[in-house]
mmCIF file of C-alpha atoms in Angstrom:
data_model
loop_
_atom_site.group_PDB
_atom_site.id
_atom_site.type_symbol
_atom_site.label_atom_id
_atom_site.label_comp_id
_atom_site.label_asym_id
_atom_site.label_seq_id
_atom_site.Cartn_x
_atom_site.Cartn_y
_atom_site.Cartn_z
ATOM 1 C CA MET A 8 47.769 25.722 27.572
ATOM 2 C CA SER A 9 49.659 25.643 30.851
ATOM 3 C CA THR A 10 50.703 22.331 32.351
ATOM 4 C CA SER A 11 52.902 21.613 35.328
ATOM 5 C CA LEU A 12 55.882 19.649 34.065
ATOM 6 C CA LEU A 13 59.095 18.486 35.692
ATOM 7 C CA LEU A 14 62.211 19.066 33.627
ATOM 8 C CA LEU A 15 65.648 17.632 34.359
ATOM 9 C CA LEU A 16 67.982 19.664 32.148
ATOM 10 C CA SER A 17 70.746 18.052 30.107
ATOM 11 C CA LEU A 18 73.850 18.935 28.152
ATOM 12 C CA LEU A 19 73.279 16.286 25.526
ATOM 13 C CA SER A 20 75.807 16.450 22.720
ATOM 14 C CA LEU A 21 72.968 16.891 20.217
ATOM 15 C CA LEU A 22 74.491 19.047 17.506
ATOM 16 C CA SER A 23 77.793 19.691 19.158
ATOM 17 C CA LEU A 24 79.113 20.081 15.648
ATOM 18 C CA SER A 25 82.844 20.219 15.158
ATOM 19 C CA PRO A 26 83.966 23.828 14.863
ATOM 20 C CA PRO A 27 85.419 25.176 11.630
ATOM 21 C CA SER A 28 89.127 24.778 11.021
ATOM 22 C CA HIS A 29 91.376 27.428 12.533
ATOM 23 C CA SER A 30 95.113 27.840 12.900
ATOM 24 C CA LEU A 31 94.844 27.731 16.697
ATOM 25 C CA THR A 32 96.849 24.911 18.263
ATOM 26 C CA PRO A 33 96.798 23.426 21.757
ATOM 27 C CA SER A 34 100.132 25.068 22.502
ATOM 28 C CA SER A 35 98.969 28.579 21.638
ATOM 29 C CA SER A 36 96.881 31.109 23.524
ATOM 30 C CA PRO A 37 94.111 30.905 24.735
ATOM 31 C CA CYS A 38 94.555 27.143 25.055
ATOM 32 C CA THR A 39 97.319 27.534 27.606
ATOM 33 C CA ALA A 40 95.899 30.636 29.299
ATOM 34 C CA PRO A 41 95.691 30.039 33.065
ATOM 35 C CA ASP A 42 92.353 29.791 34.851
ATOM 36 C CA HIS A 43 91.721 32.723 37.167
ATOM 37 C CA SER A 44 90.173 32.914 40.629
ATOM 38 C CA SER A 45 87.174 30.538 40.609
ATOM 39 C CA ASN A 46 86.617 30.771 36.852
ATOM 40 C CA LEU A 47 87.652 27.766 34.753
ATOM 41 C CA GLN A 48 87.764 27.444 30.987
ATOM 42 C CA VAL A 49 85.418 24.796 29.598
ATOM 43 C CA PHE A 50 86.664 23.099 26.441
ATOM 44 C CA HIS A 51 84.617 21.080 23.993
ATOM 45 C CA VAL A 52 86.296 17.820 23.006
ATOM 46 C CA SER A 53 86.349 19.011 19.383
ATOM 47 C CA SER A 54 88.043 22.293 20.311
ATOM 48 C CA PRO A 55 91.546 22.878 18.933
ATOM 49 C CA CYS A 56 92.478 23.263 22.618
ATOM 50 C CA SER A 57 91.427 19.687 23.390
ATOM 51 C CA PRO A 58 93.797 16.707 23.111
ATOM 52 C CA PHE A 59 90.746 14.445 22.706
ATOM 53 C CA LYS A 60 89.751 15.653 19.242
ATOM 54 C CA PRO A 61 89.451 12.551 17.047
ATOM 55 C CA PRO A 62 92.196 12.020 14.479
ATOM 56 C CA PRO A 63 91.330 13.035 10.897
ATOM 57 C CA GLN A 64 90.671 9.450 9.828
ATOM 58 C CA GLN A 65 87.957 9.126 12.495
ATOM 59 C CA GLN A 66 86.248 12.435 11.756
ATOM 60 C CA PRO A 67 83.132 12.567 9.555
ATOM 61 C CA THR A 68 83.891 13.406 5.952
ATOM 62 C CA SER A 69 80.776 15.492 5.398
ATOM 63 C CA TRP A 70 78.259 17.636 7.250
ATOM 64 C CA GLN A 71 75.597 14.989 6.742
ATOM 65 C CA ASP A 72 77.854 12.307 8.257
ATOM 66 C CA SER A 73 78.497 14.585 11.264
ATOM 67 C CA ILE A 74 74.771 14.880 11.916
ATOM 68 C CA LEU A 75 74.184 11.146 11.621
ATOM 69 C CA GLN A 76 77.130 10.327 13.900
ATOM 70 C CA ILE A 77 76.018 12.765 16.593
ATOM 71 C CA GLN A 78 72.453 11.496 16.502
ATOM 72 C CA SER A 79 73.666 7.937 16.968
ATOM 73 C CA GLN A 80 75.657 8.997 20.031
ATOM 74 C CA ASP A 81 72.663 10.864 21.419
ATOM 75 C CA GLN A 82 70.424 7.806 21.191
ATOM 76 C CA ASP A 83 72.766 6.037 23.629
ATOM 77 C CA ARG A 84 72.972 9.010 25.933
ATOM 78 C CA LEU A 85 69.197 9.387 26.028
ATOM 79 C CA GLN A 86 68.913 5.830 27.283
ATOM 80 C CA TYR A 87 71.412 6.625 30.039
ATOM 81 C CA LEU A 88 69.501 9.757 31.063
ATOM 82 C CA SER A 89 66.257 7.792 30.989
ATOM 83 C CA SER A 90 67.693 5.347 33.503
ATOM 84 C CA LEU A 91 68.656 8.235 35.800
ATOM 85 C CA ALA A 92 65.292 9.938 35.534
ATOM 86 C CA ALA A 93 63.148 6.812 35.847
ATOM 87 C CA THR A 94 60.728 7.519 38.682
ATOM 88 C CA GLY A 95 57.473 6.030 37.497
ATOM 89 C CA ARG A 96 56.168 9.494 36.654
ATOM 90 C CA LYS A 97 55.468 10.580 33.115
ATOM 91 C CA SER A 98 56.780 14.140 33.293
ATOM 92 C CA VAL A 99 60.429 13.656 34.192
ATOM 93 C CA VAL A 100 63.265 14.842 31.967
ATOM 94 C CA PRO A 101 67.118 15.209 32.215
ATOM 95 C CA ILE A 102 70.023 18.868 32.906
ATOM 96 C CA ALA A 103 72.572 16.109 32.856
ATOM 97 C CA SER A 104 75.766 17.089 31.309
ATOM 98 C CA GLY A 105 78.377 16.446 28.758
ATOM 99 C CA ARG A 106 78.847 12.760 28.293
ATOM 100 C CA GLN A 107 77.568 9.868 26.269
ATOM 101 C CA ILE A 108 76.303 6.638 27.779
ATOM 102 C CA VAL A 109 79.892 5.393 27.406
ATOM 103 C CA GLN A 110 80.922 8.470 29.416
ATOM 104 C CA SER A 111 83.157 9.985 26.754
ATOM 105 C CA ALA A 112 83.477 13.656 27.566
ATOM 106 C CA THR A 113 81.708 16.416 25.675
ATOM 107 C CA TYR A 114 83.009 19.278 27.836
ATOM 108 C CA VAL A 115 86.155 19.199 29.969
ATOM 109 C CA VAL A 116 87.871 21.504 32.497
ATOM 110 C CA ARG A 117 91.411 21.646 33.835
ATOM 111 C CA ALA A 118 91.883 20.385 37.403
ATOM 112 C CA LYS A 119 95.054 19.832 39.405
ATOM 113 C CA ILE A 120 95.233 16.908 41.781
ATOM 114 C CA GLY A 121 97.805 16.031 44.420
ATOM 115 C CA THR A 122 100.964 17.663 45.822
ATOM 116 C CA PRO A 123 102.840 18.578 43.704
ATOM 117 C CA ALA A 124 99.903 19.172 41.380
ATOM 118 C CA GLN A 125 99.210 16.860 38.425
ATOM 119 C CA THR A 126 97.004 18.413 35.725
ATOM 120 C CA PHE A 127 94.014 16.641 34.175
ATOM 121 C CA LEU A 128 91.290 17.570 31.712
ATOM 122 C CA MET A 129 88.251 16.164 33.499
ATOM 123 C CA ALA A 130 84.767 15.740 32.047
ATOM 124 C CA VAL A 131 82.126 17.857 33.817
ATOM 125 C CA ASP A 132 78.802 16.175 34.514
ATOM 126 C CA THR A 133 75.773 17.510 36.390
ATOM 127 C CA SER A 134 74.134 14.073 36.398
ATOM 128 C CA ASN A 135 76.930 12.585 38.517
ATOM 129 C CA ASP A 136 78.268 13.240 42.023
ATOM 130 C CA ALA A 137 81.631 11.523 42.143
ATOM 131 C CA ALA A 138 85.059 12.650 41.018
ATOM 132 C CA TRP A 139 87.599 10.143 39.791
ATOM 133 C CA VAL A 140 90.723 9.889 37.661
ATOM 134 C CA PRO A 141 92.569 7.022 35.972
ATOM 135 C CA CYS A 142 95.541 6.114 38.152
ATOM 136 C CA SER A 143 98.987 4.703 37.423
ATOM 137 C CA GLY A 144 98.840 1.011 36.742
ATOM 138 C CA CYS A 145 95.273 1.239 35.443
ATOM 139 C CA VAL A 146 94.500 -1.633 33.100
ATOM 140 C CA GLY A 147 92.586 -0.553 29.987
ATOM 141 C CA CYS A 148 92.519 3.181 30.715
ATOM 142 C CA PRO A 149 92.492 5.063 27.404
ATOM 143 C CA SER A 150 94.772 7.954 28.344
ATOM 144 C CA SER A 151 98.520 8.324 28.701
ATOM 145 C CA THR A 152 97.749 10.899 31.416
ATOM 146 C CA LEU A 153 97.404 8.897 34.623
ATOM 147 C CA PHE A 154 97.452 10.080 38.233
ATOM 148 C CA SER A 155 100.605 8.904 39.969
ATOM 149 C CA SER A 156 99.677 8.553 43.625
ATOM 150 C CA GLY A 157 103.258 7.639 44.476
ATOM 151 C CA LYS A 158 104.426 11.091 43.400
ATOM 152 C CA SER A 159 101.825 12.909 45.509
ATOM 153 C CA THR A 160 102.869 13.650 49.085
ATOM 154 C CA SER A 161 99.280 14.492 49.986
ATOM 155 C CA PHE A 162 97.754 11.290 48.618
ATOM 156 C CA LYS A 163 95.609 9.343 51.072
ATOM 157 C CA PRO A 164 92.029 8.233 50.671
ATOM 158 C CA LEU A 165 91.748 12.087 50.664
ATOM 159 C CA ASP A 166 93.954 14.231 48.491
ATOM 160 C CA THR A 167 94.053 17.862 47.366
ATOM 161 C CA ILE A 168 92.289 19.145 44.240
ATOM 162 C CA THR A 169 92.964 22.619 42.781
ATOM 163 C CA LEU A 170 90.393 24.356 40.555
ATOM 164 C CA ALA A 171 91.691 27.536 38.916
ATOM 165 C CA THR A 172 93.537 29.105 41.892
ATOM 166 C CA ASP A 173 91.373 27.493 44.586
ATOM 167 C CA ALA A 174 92.926 24.613 46.516
ATOM 168 C CA VAL A 175 90.493 22.181 48.151
ATOM 169 C CA PRO A 176 92.308 19.991 50.711
ATOM 170 C CA GLY A 177 90.971 16.610 51.745
ATOM 171 C CA TYR A 178 88.959 16.082 48.553
ATOM 172 C CA THR A 179 87.444 12.600 48.173
ATOM 173 C CA PHE A 180 87.852 11.125 44.686
ATOM 174 C CA GLY A 181 88.056 7.741 43.091
ATOM 175 C CA CYS A 182 91.191 6.167 41.656
ATOM 176 C CA ILE A 183 90.382 3.978 38.636
ATOM 177 C CA GLN A 184 92.532 0.848 38.386
ATOM 178 C CA LYS A 185 90.751 -1.021 35.590
ATOM 179 C CA ALA A 186 88.545 -0.008 32.669
ATOM 180 C CA THR A 187 86.975 -1.865 29.766
ATOM 181 C CA GLY A 188 86.133 -0.504 26.329
ATOM 182 C CA ASN A 189 85.288 3.196 26.252
ATOM 183 C CA SER A 190 83.694 3.190 29.678
ATOM 184 C CA VAL A 191 85.573 6.142 31.183
ATOM 185 C CA PRO A 192 86.441 9.697 30.110
ATOM 186 C CA PRO A 193 90.148 9.731 29.194
ATOM 187 C CA GLN A 194 91.319 11.907 32.108
ATOM 188 C CA GLY A 195 88.553 11.498 34.657
ATOM 189 C CA LEU A 196 85.202 12.883 35.762
ATOM 190 C CA LEU A 197 84.186 15.860 37.913
ATOM 191 C CA GLY A 198 80.636 15.426 39.195
ATOM 192 C CA LEU A 199 78.544 18.601 39.577
ATOM 193 C CA GLY A 200 75.429 16.956 41.019
ATOM 194 C CA ARG A 201 74.229 17.817 44.529
ATOM 195 C CA GLY A 202 74.847 14.500 46.306
ATOM 196 C CA PRO A 203 77.223 14.038 49.284
ATOM 197 C CA LEU A 204 80.336 13.247 47.196
ATOM 198 C CA SER A 205 79.824 15.967 44.600
ATOM 199 C CA LEU A 206 82.042 18.996 44.124
ATOM 200 C CA LEU A 207 79.241 21.200 45.490
ATOM 201 C CA SER A 208 78.981 19.230 48.734
ATOM 202 C CA GLN A 209 82.733 18.905 49.287
ATOM 203 C CA THR A 210 83.354 22.614 48.646
ATOM 204 C CA GLN A 211 80.245 24.008 50.325
ATOM 205 C CA SER A 212 82.203 26.371 52.573
ATOM 206 C CA LEU A 213 84.181 27.672 49.590
ATOM 207 C CA TYR A 214 81.568 27.898 46.810
ATOM 208 C CA GLN A 215 78.290 27.917 48.795
ATOM 209 C CA SER A 216 76.782 25.245 46.482
ATOM 210 C CA THR A 217 76.635 27.726 43.595
ATOM 211 C CA PHE A 218 78.047 27.452 40.079
ATOM 212 C CA SER A 219 77.318 28.462 36.514
ATOM 213 C CA TYR A 220 78.484 27.443 33.084
ATOM 214 C CA CYS A 221 78.473 29.156 29.722
ATOM 215 C CA LEU A 222 78.790 26.988 26.607
ATOM 216 C CA PRO A 223 80.240 28.574 23.464
ATOM 217 C CA SER A 224 78.781 28.467 20.002
ATOM 218 C CA PHE A 225 80.284 25.708 17.880
ATOM 219 C CA LYS A 226 81.131 28.512 15.424
ATOM 220 C CA SER A 227 83.650 30.098 17.823
ATOM 221 C CA ALA A 228 87.330 29.810 17.021
ATOM 222 C CA ASN A 229 88.565 27.972 20.110
ATOM 223 C CA PHE A 230 85.192 26.501 21.093
ATOM 224 C CA SER A 231 85.692 27.087 24.826
ATOM 225 C CA GLY A 232 83.401 28.513 27.481
ATOM 226 C CA SER A 233 83.608 28.849 31.244
ATOM 227 C CA LEU A 234 82.661 27.184 34.522
ATOM 228 C CA ARG A 235 82.261 29.771 37.308
ATOM 229 C CA LEU A 236 82.344 28.440 40.872
ATOM 230 C CA GLY A 237 80.804 30.236 43.852
ATOM 231 C CA PRO A 238 78.393 33.182 44.175
ATOM 232 C CA LYS A 239 80.976 35.835 43.329
ATOM 233 C CA SER A 240 81.019 37.295 39.802
ATOM 234 C CA GLN A 241 77.746 35.621 38.863
ATOM 235 C CA PRO A 242 75.360 37.665 36.672
ATOM 236 C CA ILE A 243 73.210 40.243 38.422
ATOM 237 C CA ARG A 244 70.708 40.692 35.586
ATOM 238 C CA ILE A 245 69.403 37.158 35.211
ATOM 239 C CA LYS A 246 65.989 35.469 35.122
ATOM 240 C CA TYR A 247 65.237 32.629 37.532
ATOM 241 C CA THR A 248 62.961 29.626 37.820
ATOM 242 C CA GLN A 249 62.630 27.327 40.804
ATOM 243 C CA LEU A 250 64.896 24.282 41.125
ATOM 244 C CA LEU A 251 62.952 21.180 42.073
ATOM 245 C CA ARG A 252 64.084 17.939 43.666
ATOM 246 C CA ASN A 253 63.169 14.363 42.797
ATOM 247 C CA PRO A 254 63.148 12.384 46.077
ATOM 248 C CA ARG A 255 64.230 9.234 44.225
ATOM 249 C CA ARG A 256 67.237 10.969 42.631
ATOM 250 C CA SER A 257 67.840 13.929 44.923
ATOM 251 C CA SER A 258 71.225 14.802 43.416
ATOM 252 C CA LEU A 259 69.722 15.638 40.003
ATOM 253 C CA TYR A 260 68.382 19.038 38.905
ATOM 254 C CA TYR A 261 64.789 19.582 37.781
ATOM 255 C CA VAL A 262 62.799 22.650 36.782
ATOM 256 C CA ASN A 263 59.166 23.246 35.899
ATOM 257 C CA MET A 264 58.455 23.851 32.216
ATOM 258 C CA ILE A 265 55.012 25.124 31.313
ATOM 259 C CA GLY A 266 55.091 25.462 27.530
ATOM 260 C CA VAL A 267 56.772 26.304 24.231
ATOM 261 C CA ARG A 268 55.916 29.351 22.124
ATOM 262 C CA VAL A 269 56.595 29.332 18.375
ATOM 263 C CA GLY A 270 56.322 32.855 17.009
ATOM 264 C CA ARG A 271 53.311 34.280 18.869
ATOM 265 C CA LYS A 272 51.567 30.912 19.200
ATOM 266 C CA ILE A 273 51.786 28.967 22.472
ATOM 267 C CA VAL A 274 51.810 25.361 21.331
ATOM 268 C CA ASP A 275 49.282 23.064 22.973
ATOM 269 C CA ILE A 276 51.144 20.491 25.043
ATOM 270 C CA PRO A 277 49.551 17.265 26.257
ATOM 271 C CA PRO A 278 49.423 17.348 30.066
ATOM 272 C CA SER A 279 51.125 13.972 30.432
ATOM 273 C CA THR A 280 54.361 15.071 28.766
ATOM 274 C CA VAL A 281 57.325 17.414 29.101
ATOM 275 C CA PHE A 282 60.892 18.797 26.742
ATOM 276 C CA SER A 283 65.532 19.420 22.439
ATOM 277 C CA ARG A 284 64.823 15.885 22.349
ATOM 278 C CA LEU A 285 61.062 16.275 22.686
ATOM 279 C CA VAL A 286 58.591 13.480 23.293
ATOM 280 C CA GLN A 287 56.699 12.715 20.111
ATOM 281 C CA PRO A 288 53.415 14.615 20.773
ATOM 282 C CA VAL A 289 55.279 17.733 21.939
ATOM 283 C CA TYR A 290 57.798 17.601 19.107
ATOM 284 C CA THR A 291 55.063 17.160 16.491
ATOM 285 C CA ALA A 292 53.154 20.172 17.806
ATOM 286 C CA VAL A 293 56.255 22.402 17.875
ATOM 287 C CA ARG A 294 57.479 21.198 14.474
ATOM 288 C CA ASP A 295 54.111 21.689 12.774
ATOM 289 C CA GLU A 296 53.760 25.222 14.134
ATOM 290 C CA PHE A 297 57.341 25.999 13.054
ATOM 291 C CA ARG A 298 56.575 24.804 9.513
ATOM 292 C CA ARG A 299 53.438 26.938 9.387
ATOM 293 C CA ARG A 300 55.324 30.073 10.373
ATOM 294 C CA VAL A 301 58.487 29.688 8.258
ATOM 295 C CA ILE A 302 58.864 32.284 5.488
ATOM 296 C CA PRO A 303 58.534 31.716 2.526
ATOM 297 C CA LYS A 304 55.301 29.855 3.141
ATOM 298 C CA ASN A 305 54.485 26.303 2.031
ATOM 299 C CA LEU A 306 58.060 25.257 1.321
ATOM 300 C CA PRO A 307 58.805 21.579 0.695
ATOM 301 C CA VAL A 308 60.698 19.916 3.530
ATOM 302 C CA SER A 309 63.307 17.170 3.454
ATOM 303 C CA SER A 310 64.889 14.962 6.115
ATOM 304 C CA LEU A 311 68.413 14.413 7.371
ATOM 305 C CA GLY A 312 68.875 11.560 9.812
ATOM 306 C CA GLY A 313 66.428 12.150 12.651
ATOM 307 C CA PHE A 314 65.702 15.724 11.568
ATOM 308 C CA ASP A 315 62.559 15.888 9.476
ATOM 309 C CA THR A 316 62.305 19.653 8.889
ATOM 310 C CA CYS A 317 65.079 20.693 6.512
ATOM 311 C CA TYR A 318 64.952 23.313 3.758
ATOM 312 C CA ASN A 319 67.133 23.726 0.688
ATOM 313 C CA VAL A 320 66.481 27.467 0.325
ATOM 314 C CA ALA A 321 67.075 30.441 2.626
ATOM 315 C CA ILE A 322 64.341 30.816 5.249
ATOM 316 C CA VAL A 323 63.169 33.321 7.855
ATOM 317 C CA PRO A 324 62.299 31.235 10.938
ATOM 318 C CA PRO A 325 59.826 32.086 13.688
ATOM 319 C CA THR A 326 61.129 32.608 17.206
ATOM 320 C CA ILE A 327 61.064 29.718 19.678
ATOM 321 C CA THR A 328 60.563 30.461 23.379
ATOM 322 C CA LEU A 329 60.902 27.923 26.192
ATOM 323 C CA MET A 330 58.493 28.835 28.969
ATOM 324 C CA PHE A 331 59.302 28.013 32.588
ATOM 325 C CA THR A 332 57.669 28.966 35.846
ATOM 326 C CA GLY A 333 58.815 32.553 36.415
ATOM 327 C CA MET A 334 60.872 32.994 33.241
ATOM 328 C CA ASN A 335 60.799 32.674 29.458
ATOM 329 C CA VAL A 336 63.899 31.923 27.377
ATOM 330 C CA THR A 337 63.660 33.055 23.749
ATOM 331 C CA LEU A 338 66.250 31.238 21.672
ATOM 332 C CA PRO A 339 68.266 32.963 18.936
ATOM 333 C CA ALA A 340 68.031 31.210 15.576
ATOM 334 C CA ASP A 341 71.568 29.828 15.996
ATOM 335 C CA ASN A 342 70.287 27.830 18.963
ATOM 336 C CA PHE A 343 67.682 25.887 17.020
ATOM 337 C CA LEU A 344 68.824 25.932 13.360
ATOM 338 C CA ILE A 345 71.792 24.197 11.801
ATOM 339 C CA HIS A 346 73.231 25.031 8.392
ATOM 340 C CA SER A 347 75.335 22.950 6.056
ATOM 341 C CA THR A 348 78.893 24.074 5.431
ATOM 342 C CA ALA A 349 77.894 25.321 1.987
ATOM 343 C CA GLY A 350 74.828 27.013 3.448
ATOM 344 C CA SER A 351 72.500 25.241 1.022
ATOM 345 C CA THR A 352 70.594 23.237 3.665
ATOM 346 C CA THR A 353 69.004 24.426 6.912
ATOM 347 C CA CYS A 354 67.393 22.096 9.465
ATOM 348 C CA LEU A 355 65.342 22.607 12.589
ATOM 349 C CA ALA A 356 67.728 21.320 15.277
ATOM 350 C CA LEU A 357 65.081 19.595 17.382
ATOM 351 C CA ALA A 358 64.149 15.952 17.281
ATOM 352 C CA ALA A 359 61.701 13.529 18.834
ATOM 353 C CA SER A 360 62.808 11.103 21.517
ATOM 354 C CA PRO A 361 62.735 7.442 20.484
ATOM 355 C CA THR A 362 59.387 5.855 21.245
ATOM 356 C CA ASP A 363 60.772 2.795 23.017
ATOM 357 C CA GLY A 364 58.554 2.945 26.079
ATOM 358 C CA VAL A 365 61.275 4.505 28.231
ATOM 359 C CA ASN A 366 62.463 7.455 26.177
ATOM 360 C CA SER A 367 58.901 8.151 25.075
ATOM 361 C CA VAL A 368 58.519 10.309 28.192
ATOM 362 C CA LEU A 369 62.033 11.780 28.227
ATOM 363 C CA ASN A 370 62.594 15.359 27.065
ATOM 364 C CA VAL A 371 66.034 16.953 26.977
ATOM 365 C CA ILE A 372 67.311 20.465 26.399
ATOM 366 C CA ALA A 373 70.497 19.795 24.463
ATOM 367 C CA ASN A 374 73.629 21.888 24.629
ATOM 368 C CA MET A 375 73.003 23.570 21.284
ATOM 369 C CA GLN A 376 69.969 25.249 22.835
ATOM 370 C CA GLN A 377 72.114 26.327 25.802
ATOM 371 C CA GLN A 378 75.027 27.772 23.836
ATOM 372 C CA ASN A 379 75.785 31.467 24.491
ATOM 373 C CA HIS A 380 73.648 31.414 27.637
ATOM 374 C CA ARG A 381 74.938 31.430 31.210
ATOM 375 C CA VAL A 382 73.100 28.806 33.244
ATOM 376 C CA LEU A 383 73.348 29.454 36.996
ATOM 377 C CA PHE A 384 72.676 26.810 39.667
ATOM 378 C CA ASP A 385 71.866 28.533 42.963
ATOM 379 C CA VAL A 386 71.221 25.501 45.161
ATOM 380 C CA PRO A 387 70.893 27.297 48.558
ATOM 381 C CA ASN A 388 68.043 29.392 47.133
ATOM 382 C CA SER A 389 66.628 26.479 45.073
ATOM 383 C CA ARG A 390 66.677 28.367 41.788
ATOM 384 C CA LEU A 391 68.131 28.094 38.308
ATOM 385 C CA GLY A 392 68.992 31.249 36.347
ATOM 386 C CA VAL A 393 69.476 31.826 32.619
ATOM 387 C CA SER A 394 70.910 34.917 30.886
ATOM 388 C CA ARG A 395 72.240 35.632 27.415
ATOM 389 C CA GLU A 396 76.021 35.855 27.226
ATOM 390 C CA THR A 397 78.677 35.516 24.547
ATOM 391 C CA CYS A 398 80.456 32.560 26.067
ATOM 392 C CA THR A 399 83.771 32.428 24.233
#
């Protein structure tokens, strides 16, 4: 059944599993490869190219521990997204980006600030407008990489930021002088929302309020994708749906989702809800149809953390298609199934939102479902595009 639903997309970290071990090091190519034109590399924090990868003693010791740790982080982030999307309506959902409620980065890009340029790996976030970096003298900032305003000849309340080879003079950004706990990304934040202080607004003449990102599969060797700024070099063959605006949070991005198809069955969706943290009624309907269509039939299921549809034998899954106004996105199996390192366990990588009264109406498309897709934000034409692409 078709229902008109508002969807605010999100790059939740849900199942941003650490990539397999590789010999790649941060000092080797492609980690040090320069960004070109208006195309920036996007690194996951667990990438070998990232200096933020947790030390071995802080990394989960097993696949099961990884899942449980990620789910715990996602619970916090869902609460943050709920606070952003709270409008009094029951069909609102975050495409926020790569950070937890404590704002630790999930995806980062290289940016150069000041004259001469000082390089930072800044978290990218579509749920935020501002840009800021930890500055010299900052009390409690977690990084040894701090912006030294005294060494920048162009530093004023406005400074210069360089993205790939594009210099943006007079860029307004914040200079953090004090932080508590884990409240800030280690090397700063680059907001990709559409408010007045966002990158899109401050570079409108350069990038025409257009950008796209492509997130790599966690299976890729260097676990890096790309952020493409401006209308040039964007995909030509791409499907679009309309971008909507919430008057209470006009900087956020919303789209209209009309259903989910599992195999050939369009799942009935209650009209008061929306969507890979799914509200409980929607998740239950999708999960039950998935179980019915898995081959072999009538397999026993087990649970792992918040995932309640896991199998201990090889399965042939049905397709899952997200249906939007004007476009359908059929997900490859790698975008909705996770497998244990040994390959003995497979889980449906969707989960229900917590039923705490706030998150009970919040649905999120997590970054696992977006991996190996280019997601294009064409703000002047009020549309969002999606196309398949190998992102690494």
